[in-house]
Coordinates of C-alpha atoms and ligand atoms in Angstrom, one line a residue:
M12 CA -42.1 9.9 -27.6
A13 CA -40.6 9.8 -24.2
R14 CA -41.1 6.5 -22.5
T15 CA -43.7 6.1 -19.8
K16 CA -42.9 3.8 -16.8
I17 CA -45.1 0.8 -16.4
K18 CA -45.6 1.6 -12.8
D19 CA -47.2 4.9 -13.7
I20 CA -49.5 3.3 -16.2
L21 CA -50.6 0.6 -13.8
N22 CA -51.1 3.0 -11.0
S23 CA -53.5 5.2 -12.9
D24 CA -57.1 4.5 -14.0
K25 CA -56.7 6.7 -17.0
T26 CA -57.3 5.1 -20.4
D27 CA -57.3 6.0 -24.1
Y28 CA -54.0 7.8 -24.3
S29 CA -50.8 7.0 -26.3
V30 CA -47.7 5.8 -24.7
T31 CA -44.3 4.3 -25.5
I32 CA -43.1 1.7 -23.0
K33 CA -39.6 0.2 -23.0
G34 CA -38.7 -2.9 -21.1
W35 CA -38.1 -6.7 -21.3
V36 CA -40.4 -9.5 -22.3
R37 CA -41.4 -11.7 -19.4
S38 CA -43.6 -13.9 -21.5
F39 CA -45.2 -14.0 -24.9
R40 CA -48.4 -16.0 -25.4
N41 CA -50.4 -17.0 -28.5
N42 CA -48.3 -14.7 -30.7
Q43 CA -50.3 -11.9 -29.3
F44 CA -49.9 -11.1 -25.6
I45 CA -46.6 -9.7 -24.4
A46 CA -46.0 -9.4 -20.7
M47 CA -43.6 -6.5 -20.3
N48 CA -41.6 -5.5 -17.3
D49 CA -39.4 -2.4 -17.0
G50 CA -38.2 -2.8 -13.4
S51 CA -40.3 0.1 -12.2
C52 CA -42.6 -2.2 -10.3
L53 CA -43.3 -5.9 -9.7
N54 CA -46.2 -6.2 -12.1
N55 CA -46.0 -6.7 -15.8
L56 CA -48.0 -4.7 -18.3
Q57 CA -49.7 -6.6 -21.0
A58 CA -49.2 -5.4 -24.5
V59 CA -51.5 -6.9 -27.2
I60 CA -50.1 -6.9 -30.7
D61 CA -52.0 -7.0 -33.9
L62 CA -52.4 -10.5 -35.4
G63 CA -51.1 -9.0 -38.6
T64 CA -47.8 -7.9 -37.1
D65 CA -44.7 -8.6 -39.4
E66 CA -43.7 -12.3 -38.8
A67 CA -40.0 -11.4 -38.7
I68 CA -40.7 -9.2 -35.7
V69 CA -43.0 -11.6 -34.0
K70 CA -40.3 -14.3 -34.1
R71 CA -37.9 -12.0 -32.3
I72 CA -40.3 -11.3 -29.4
T73 CA -38.9 -13.8 -27.0
T74 CA -38.6 -13.9 -23.2
G75 CA -35.8 -11.5 -22.1
A76 CA -35.8 -9.5 -25.4
A77 CA -35.7 -5.7 -25.0
L78 CA -38.6 -4.0 -26.7
S79 CA -40.0 -0.5 -27.3
I80 CA -43.8 -0.6 -27.8
N81 CA -45.9 2.2 -29.0
G82 CA -49.6 2.1 -28.4
T83 CA -52.8 3.1 -26.6
V84 CA -53.6 2.4 -23.0
V85 CA -57.0 0.7 -22.9
A86 CA -59.2 -0.9 -20.3
S87 CA -58.3 -4.6 -20.2
L88 CA -60.8 -7.3 -20.9
G89 CA -58.5 -9.9 -19.3
K90 CA -58.5 -10.8 -15.7
G91 CA -55.8 -9.6 -13.3
Q92 CA -55.1 -6.2 -14.9
K93 CA -57.1 -3.0 -15.2
V94 CA -55.4 -1.7 -18.2
E95 CA -53.3 -3.0 -21.1
I96 CA -51.7 -1.6 -24.2
K97 CA -53.1 -2.0 -27.7
A98 CA -49.8 -1.9 -29.6
D99 CA -49.5 0.1 -32.8
S100 CA -45.8 -0.7 -33.3
V101 CA -43.2 -3.0 -31.7
E102 CA -39.5 -2.3 -32.1
I103 CA -36.9 -4.9 -31.1
L104 CA -34.1 -3.1 -29.2
G105 CA -32.2 -6.2 -28.2
D106 CA -32.8 -9.8 -29.2
C107 CA -32.6 -12.5 -26.5
D108 CA -31.5 -16.0 -27.7
N109 CA -34.0 -18.2 -26.0
E110 CA -31.9 -21.4 -26.6
K111 CA -29.4 -20.0 -24.1
Y112 CA -31.6 -17.8 -21.9
P113 CA -31.9 -19.6 -18.5
L114 CA -35.1 -17.9 -17.4
Q115 CA -36.9 -20.1 -19.8
L116 CA -36.5 -22.9 -17.4
K117 CA -39.9 -24.1 -16.4
N118 CA -38.9 -24.7 -12.8
R119 CA -38.4 -21.6 -10.8
P120 CA -34.6 -21.1 -10.7
S121 CA -33.2 -21.4 -7.1
L122 CA -31.7 -18.4 -5.3
E123 CA -28.3 -20.2 -5.3
Y124 CA -28.4 -20.7 -9.0
L125 CA -29.4 -17.1 -9.6
R126 CA -26.4 -15.9 -7.6
E127 CA -24.2 -17.3 -10.3
I128 CA -26.0 -15.5 -13.1
A129 CA -25.6 -11.8 -12.4
H130 CA -27.6 -10.4 -15.3
L131 CA -30.6 -12.7 -14.8
R132 CA -30.9 -12.2 -11.1
F133 CA -32.2 -8.7 -11.3
R134 CA -34.8 -9.7 -13.8
T135 CA -36.6 -12.1 -11.5
N136 CA -39.6 -11.0 -9.4
T137 CA -37.9 -11.9 -6.2
F138 CA -34.8 -9.8 -6.7
G139 CA -36.8 -7.1 -8.4
A140 CA -38.8 -6.8 -5.2
V141 CA -35.7 -7.1 -2.9
F142 CA -33.7 -4.4 -4.6
R143 CA -36.6 -2.0 -4.8
V144 CA -37.1 -2.5 -1.1
R145 CA -33.4 -2.0 -0.5
H146 CA -33.5 1.2 -2.4
T147 CA -36.5 2.5 -0.5
L148 CA -34.9 1.7 2.8
A149 CA -31.7 3.6 1.8
Y150 CA -33.8 6.6 0.8
A151 CA -35.8 6.4 4.1
I152 CA -32.5 6.3 6.1
H153 CA -31.3 9.5 4.5
K154 CA -34.7 11.1 4.9
F155 CA -34.8 10.1 8.6
F156 CA -31.5 11.7 9.4
H157 CA -32.0 14.7 7.2
E158 CA -35.3 15.5 8.8
R159 CA -33.6 15.5 12.2
G160 CA -30.7 17.7 11.1
F161 CA -28.0 15.2 11.0
V162 CA -25.1 15.9 8.6
Y163 CA -24.2 13.0 6.2
M164 CA -20.5 12.6 6.6
H165 CA -18.4 10.6 4.0
T166 CA -15.8 8.9 6.0
P167 CA -12.8 7.3 4.2
I168 CA -12.8 3.8 2.7
I169 CA -9.0 3.6 3.0
T170 CA -7.8 4.1 6.5
A171 CA -4.7 3.4 8.6
S172 CA -6.6 2.5 11.7
D173 CA -8.5 -0.6 12.9
A174 CA -11.7 1.0 14.3
E175 CA -13.0 -2.2 15.9
G176 CA -9.5 -3.4 17.0
A177 CA -10.5 -6.8 15.8
G178 CA -7.8 -7.2 13.2
E179 CA -10.2 -8.3 10.4
M180 CA -8.9 -5.9 7.7
F181 CA -8.2 -6.1 4.0
R182 CA -4.8 -4.6 3.3
V183 CA -4.5 -1.9 0.7
T184 CA -1.1 -1.7 -0.9
T185 CA 0.7 -1.2 -4.2
L186 CA 3.8 -3.0 -2.9
P187 CA 4.9 -6.0 -5.0
F188 CA 4.5 -9.5 -3.5
D189 CA 7.8 -10.5 -5.0
G190 CA 10.8 -8.4 -3.9
T191 CA 8.7 -6.6 -1.2
P192 CA 10.9 -3.8 0.2
R193 CA 12.0 -4.7 3.7
K194 CA 13.7 -2.9 6.5
E195 CA 16.9 -4.1 8.1
D196 CA 15.0 -6.2 10.6
G197 CA 13.2 -8.0 7.8
T198 CA 9.8 -6.5 8.3
V199 CA 8.0 -4.8 5.4
D200 CA 9.0 -1.3 4.7
Y201 CA 5.7 0.5 4.4
A202 CA 7.5 3.8 3.9
E203 CA 7.8 2.6 0.3
D204 CA 4.1 1.9 0.0
F205 CA 1.6 4.2 -1.8
F206 CA 0.6 6.1 1.3
G207 CA 3.9 5.7 3.0
R208 CA 2.4 3.6 5.7
S209 CA 0.3 0.5 6.1
T210 CA -3.3 1.0 5.1
N211 CA -6.5 -1.1 4.9
L212 CA -10.1 -1.0 3.9
T213 CA -12.2 0.4 6.7
V214 CA -14.2 -1.8 9.0
S215 CA -16.2 1.2 10.3
G216 CA -16.5 4.9 9.8
Q217 CA -17.1 5.5 13.5
L218 CA -13.7 7.0 14.6
E219 CA -13.8 9.6 11.8
G220 CA -17.5 10.1 12.5
E221 CA -16.7 10.9 16.1
L222 CA -14.5 13.8 15.0
A223 CA -17.3 15.2 12.9
A224 CA -19.9 14.8 15.7
M225 CA -17.6 16.8 17.9
A226 CA -18.2 19.7 15.5
F227 CA -21.6 19.2 13.9
G228 CA -23.3 17.7 16.9
E229 CA -25.2 15.1 14.9
I230 CA -23.8 13.2 11.9
Y231 CA -24.2 9.9 10.2
T232 CA -22.3 7.8 7.8
F233 CA -23.7 5.4 5.2
G234 CA -21.1 3.6 3.3
P235 CA -19.4 0.3 2.5
T236 CA -17.3 -1.4 5.1
F237 CA -15.1 -4.4 4.8
R238 CA -14.3 -7.3 7.1
A239 CA -11.9 -10.1 6.4
E240 CA -13.5 -12.4 8.9
N241 CA -13.8 -15.9 7.6
S242 CA -17.4 -16.4 8.6
N243 CA -19.2 -18.3 5.9
T244 CA -22.7 -17.7 7.4
A245 CA -26.0 -16.5 6.1
R246 CA -25.5 -13.3 8.1
H247 CA -21.9 -12.2 7.2
L248 CA -20.5 -10.4 4.2
A249 CA -16.9 -9.4 3.6
E250 CA -18.3 -6.2 2.0
F251 CA -21.4 -4.7 3.5
W252 CA -23.0 -1.3 4.0
M253 CA -23.3 0.3 7.4
I254 CA -25.1 3.3 8.7
E255 CA -23.4 4.9 11.7
P256 CA -24.9 7.9 13.5
E257 CA -22.8 9.7 16.0
V258 CA -24.4 12.2 18.4
A259 CA -22.7 14.7 20.7
F260 CA -24.2 15.3 24.2
A261 CA -26.0 12.0 24.1
D262 CA -25.9 9.0 26.5
L263 CA -26.7 5.4 26.2
K264 CA -30.4 5.9 26.7
D265 CA -30.5 8.6 24.0
N266 CA -28.7 6.2 21.8
M267 CA -31.2 3.4 22.3
D268 CA -34.1 5.8 21.7
L269 CA -32.5 7.0 18.5
A270 CA -31.9 3.5 17.2
E271 CA -35.4 2.4 18.0
D272 CA -37.0 5.4 16.4
F273 CA -34.7 5.0 13.4
I274 CA -35.5 1.3 12.8
Q275 CA -39.3 1.9 13.2
Y276 CA -39.2 4.9 10.9
V277 CA -37.5 3.1 8.0
I278 CA -39.7 0.0 8.4
K279 CA -42.8 2.2 8.4
Y280 CA -41.6 3.9 5.3
A281 CA -41.0 0.6 3.5
L282 CA -44.5 -0.6 4.5
E283 CA -46.0 2.6 3.2
N284 CA -44.1 2.7 -0.1
C285 CA -43.3 -0.9 -1.0
R286 CA -46.6 -2.6 -0.3
E287 CA -46.8 -4.6 -3.5
D288 CA -43.2 -5.8 -3.3
L289 CA -43.6 -6.8 0.4
E290 CA -46.8 -8.6 -0.3
F291 CA -45.0 -10.6 -3.0
L292 CA -42.1 -11.3 -0.7
Q293 CA -44.5 -12.4 2.0
T294 CA -46.1 -15.0 -0.3
R295 CA -42.7 -16.1 -1.4
L296 CA -41.7 -16.6 2.2
Q297 CA -44.9 -18.5 3.0
D298 CA -44.2 -20.9 0.0
E299 CA -40.6 -21.4 1.3
E300 CA -41.8 -22.1 4.8
K301 CA -44.1 -24.9 3.6
Q302 CA -40.9 -26.9 3.1
K303 CA -40.0 -26.4 6.8
S304 CA -41.2 -28.4 9.8
Q305 CA -44.0 -26.8 11.9
N306 CA -41.8 -25.5 14.7
E307 CA -39.3 -24.0 12.3
R308 CA -41.9 -21.8 10.7
S309 CA -42.3 -18.2 11.8
E310 CA -45.4 -17.4 13.8
M311 CA -46.1 -14.3 11.9
A312 CA -46.4 -13.5 8.2
L313 CA -43.8 -10.9 7.0
I314 CA -46.1 -7.8 7.0
E315 CA -47.6 -8.8 10.3
K316 CA -44.1 -9.1 11.7
L317 CA -43.1 -5.7 10.5
E318 CA -46.3 -4.1 11.8
F319 CA -45.7 -5.8 15.1
V320 CA -42.2 -4.2 15.3
L321 CA -43.8 -0.8 14.8
A322 CA -46.5 -1.3 17.4
N323 CA -44.3 -2.6 20.2
K324 CA -41.5 -1.0 22.2
F325 CA -38.2 -2.9 22.0
E326 CA -37.4 -4.9 25.1
R327 CA -34.4 -3.4 27.0
I328 CA -32.3 -5.6 29.3
T329 CA -28.8 -5.6 30.5
Y330 CA -26.3 -8.3 29.5
T331 CA -26.3 -9.6 33.1
Q332 CA -30.1 -10.0 32.9
A333 CA -29.8 -11.7 29.6
I334 CA -27.4 -14.2 31.0
D335 CA -29.7 -14.8 33.9
I336 CA -32.6 -15.4 31.6
L337 CA -30.5 -17.9 29.6
L338 CA -29.4 -19.7 32.7
D339 CA -33.0 -20.0 33.8
S340 CA -34.3 -21.2 30.5
P341 CA -35.7 -24.6 29.7
A342 CA -33.3 -24.7 26.7
Y343 CA -30.3 -24.4 29.1
K344 CA -31.7 -26.8 31.6
K345 CA -32.3 -29.4 28.9
K346 CA -28.8 -28.8 27.6
K347 CA -30.1 -27.5 24.2
F348 CA -27.4 -24.9 23.8
L349 CA -24.2 -26.0 22.0
Y350 CA -22.1 -23.2 23.6
E351 CA -21.4 -22.5 27.2
V352 CA -23.6 -19.9 29.1
K353 CA -22.0 -18.0 31.9
W354 CA -21.3 -14.3 32.7
G355 CA -18.5 -13.1 30.5
I356 CA -19.3 -15.1 27.3
D357 CA -19.7 -13.4 24.0
M358 CA -23.3 -14.6 23.3
Q359 CA -23.6 -16.9 20.4
S360 CA -26.4 -16.6 17.9
E361 CA -28.3 -19.5 19.5
H362 CA -28.4 -17.5 22.7
E363 CA -29.4 -14.3 21.0
R364 CA -32.1 -16.1 19.1
Y365 CA -33.4 -17.7 22.2
L366 CA -33.8 -14.3 23.9
V367 CA -35.5 -12.7 20.9
E368 CA -37.5 -15.5 19.3
K369 CA -38.5 -17.7 22.3
H370 CA -38.3 -15.5 25.4
F371 CA -39.3 -12.0 24.4
K372 CA -40.6 -12.6 20.9
K373 CA -39.7 -9.1 19.8
P374 CA -36.6 -7.0 19.2
V375 CA -34.4 -6.7 22.3
I376 CA -31.8 -4.1 23.2
V377 CA -29.1 -5.7 25.4
T378 CA -26.9 -3.2 27.2
D379 CA -23.9 -3.0 29.5
Y380 CA -21.7 -5.9 28.3
P381 CA -18.5 -7.1 29.9
K382 CA -15.7 -4.8 28.9
D383 CA -13.5 -7.6 27.8
I384 CA -15.7 -8.6 24.9
K385 CA -16.3 -5.1 23.5
S386 CA -14.2 -2.4 21.7
F387 CA -11.8 0.0 23.4
Y388 CA -13.9 3.1 22.8
M389 CA -16.9 2.1 24.8
R390 CA -17.6 4.1 28.0
M391 CA -16.6 2.3 31.2
N392 CA -19.4 1.9 33.7
E393 CA -19.1 2.7 37.4
D394 CA -18.7 -1.1 38.2
G395 CA -15.4 -1.1 36.3
K396 CA -16.5 -4.4 34.7
T397 CA -19.0 -3.5 32.1
V398 CA -19.2 -0.8 29.4
A399 CA -22.1 1.3 28.1
A400 CA -22.6 -0.9 25.1
M401 CA -25.9 -1.7 23.3
D402 CA -26.7 -4.4 20.8
I403 CA -30.1 -4.7 19.1
L404 CA -31.1 -8.2 18.4
A405 CA -33.9 -8.8 15.9
P406 CA -36.0 -11.9 15.4
G407 CA -34.6 -14.2 12.7
I408 CA -31.5 -12.1 12.3
G409 CA -29.7 -11.8 15.6
E410 CA -27.5 -8.7 16.0
I411 CA -28.7 -5.9 13.7
V412 CA -27.2 -2.9 15.6
G413 CA -24.0 -2.5 17.7
G414 CA -23.3 0.7 19.5
S415 CA -22.3 2.4 22.7
Q416 CA -21.8 5.6 24.6
R417 CA -18.2 6.5 24.0
E418 CA -15.5 6.9 26.5
E419 CA -15.0 10.7 26.5
R420 CA -12.6 10.8 29.4
Y421 CA -9.1 11.1 28.0
E422 CA -7.2 9.2 30.7
L423 CA -9.6 6.3 30.9
L424 CA -9.6 6.0 27.1
V425 CA -5.9 5.9 26.9
Q426 CA -5.8 3.3 29.7
R427 CA -8.3 1.1 27.8
M428 CA -6.3 1.4 24.6
E429 CA -3.1 0.4 26.3
E430 CA -4.8 -2.6 28.0
M431 CA -6.2 -3.7 24.7
G432 CA -3.1 -3.1 22.6
V433 CA -4.5 -0.3 20.5
P434 CA -1.6 1.9 19.3
V435 CA -2.1 5.1 21.2
E436 CA 0.5 7.1 19.3
E437 CA -0.9 6.4 15.9
M438 CA -4.4 7.3 17.1
S439 CA -3.5 10.7 18.5
W440 CA -5.7 12.3 15.8
F441 CA -8.6 10.5 17.4
L442 CA -7.5 11.2 21.0
D443 CA -7.4 14.9 20.1
T444 CA -11.2 14.9 20.4
R445 CA -10.8 14.0 24.1
R446 CA -8.2 16.7 24.6
F447 CA -9.9 19.6 22.9
G448 CA -13.5 20.1 24.1
S449 CA -14.4 16.5 24.8
A450 CA -18.1 15.9 25.5
P451 CA -20.3 12.9 26.2
H452 CA -21.4 11.3 23.0
A453 CA -22.8 8.1 21.7
G454 CA -23.5 6.3 18.4
F455 CA -24.2 3.0 16.8
G456 CA -23.8 1.0 13.6
L457 CA -26.7 -0.6 11.7
G458 CA -25.8 -3.4 9.3
F459 CA -27.8 -2.3 6.2
E460 CA -28.0 -5.8 4.7
R461 CA -29.2 -7.2 8.0
L462 CA -32.0 -4.6 8.0
V463 CA -32.8 -5.5 4.4
L464 CA -32.9 -9.2 5.4
F465 CA -35.3 -8.4 8.2
V466 CA -37.6 -6.3 6.1
T467 CA -37.7 -8.6 3.0
G468 CA -37.8 -11.9 4.9
M469 CA -35.0 -13.2 2.8
T470 CA -32.9 -15.8 4.6
N471 CA -29.5 -15.4 3.2
I472 CA -27.6 -12.1 3.3
R473 CA -26.1 -12.9 -0.1
D474 CA -29.5 -12.4 -1.6
V475 CA -30.0 -8.8 -0.4
I476 CA -26.9 -7.2 -1.8
P477 CA -26.5 -6.9 -5.6
F478 CA -23.0 -8.3 -5.8
P479 CA -22.1 -10.3 -2.7
R480 CA -18.6 -10.7 -1.5
T481 CA -17.9 -13.6 0.8
P482 CA -14.9 -15.9 1.4
K483 CA -13.8 -17.4 -1.9
N484 CA -16.4 -15.4 -3.8
A485 CA -15.9 -12.1 -5.6
E486 CA -17.3 -12.9 -9.0
F487 CA -18.6 -10.1 -11.2
Ligands
4AD530 O1 -21.2 -4.3 15.9 P1 -20.3 -3.7 14.9 O2 -19.0 -4.4 14.6 O3 -20.1 -2.2 15.3 C1 -19.3 -1.3 14.8 O4 -18.6 -1.4 13.7 C2 -19.3 0.0 15.4 N1 -18.1 0.8 15.0 C3 -20.6 0.7 15.1 C4 -20.7 2.1 15.8 O5 -20.9 2.1 17.0 N2 -20.6 3.1 15.1 O6 -21.0 -3.6 13.5 C5 -22.3 -2.9 13.4 C6 -23.3 -3.7 12.7 C7 -23.6 -5.1 13.3 O7 -24.6 -5.0 14.3 C8 -24.2 -5.8 12.1 O8 -25.5 -5.5 11.9 C9 -23.3 -5.3 11.0 O9 -22.8 -4.1 11.4 N3 -22.2 -6.2 10.6 C10 -22.2 -7.0 9.5 N4 -23.1 -7.1 8.5 C11 -22.8 -8.0 7.5 N5 -21.7 -8.7 7.5 C12 -20.7 -8.6 8.4 N6 -19.6 -9.3 8.3 C13 -21.0 -7.7 9.5 N7 -20.3 -7.3 10.6 C14 -21.1 -6.4 11.3
MG531 MG1 -21.2 -6.0 17.1

């Protein structure tokens, strides 16, 4: 008999029908009650086995073992579940040695500990919930863009350009470390390398995305991006996923509207489709917050926070206004900020958090940043000092989106590239868009894991990606 997913059994009131379920034992009580989980949902399904079941089988029903259970769905007499399975037969698919299985630990294993045990992590309620929510968000993202007629563009993972111009790239090469081929002047001879040139893992699909937008009008990318920045924080990964829409004939305002609609849409979709998991994560977060001091605790519960984001427009301010707010803040006057505040700074996370969590208490879109702290491709404003950039800052996260209107004017773009040391010659394929039918356009990048952090209420970015890559850590 084909297996039925536990989610479908639990979501239905139907009883008195035969099923086969396959999953893993979460607990086994009184040699009779098996709590089964198959990953389809948070809740376990209880299977009740006959007291007369073969003792050799009963012995092998241990936490973590994989079982196939055949039986009848019946109304449950026990509390906490509507239905359960009256088992006719139990087949052991895979034994689990409980002497060695760490989920036996009576104390709830810590998130840090679970990060080191890859197979176990997925089997916990917390990570089950997180990764089902992550999946649902990914689906909602494709759905959002598809419904609006955007074309999903697969931009390359291996590239020769540094899209952000920040020099934080992982090199891709097949050249040997010993006896590296060198040119007469002693520099590495990349002509000998696999691609015949120096290449790296992409930091962003934007530049290639722009080419596609100049033909399809509206495109988005959704893929892995890599940054070799040595930031060991709870917000940075060396490998993360980014969604980058790029829209022709759009300006900064259109870009902000799109980003806001987009974020609200996917959060709404998660609220509608992941209720059980989000409720679980909300309770988990409340437990965790009990360890914190009163003023460190969030004012809203997780679901309330998400509903608040749906119900309220994001605040929109310019960078210059943001700096004025900071300079005028009690935190600044009481010298609470560690980093300097003045026009021209790259705002630190303490500044962003002040704006979002203390001042506005909601997501904030900051626009028109000084040109010197932003990338070469952003459109120069009339003032010649600022560019048409936008960052979205989210409570508890900080920057979740970075984007801009693009510099579509060829001369101005080349000038910026030269000023910022971006190799104009090598980028002629990109500059071609500005030579042949250039048009105003805009786009942004949303850090997928930062979105998942926001929606799940998890606090460390390592806990919202299945296999985190961070400095000195690429296990599994
Ligand atoms: O602000 P960033 O660097 O923007 C770009 O890469 C542009 N090319 C996007 C565009 O306009 N198409 O990165 C965009 C977002 C950030 O706002 C942040 O959410 C996320 O990507 N991000 C990271 N997430 C996790 N770990 C890191 N190391 C990240 N660096 C950026
Ligand atoms: Mg940014």
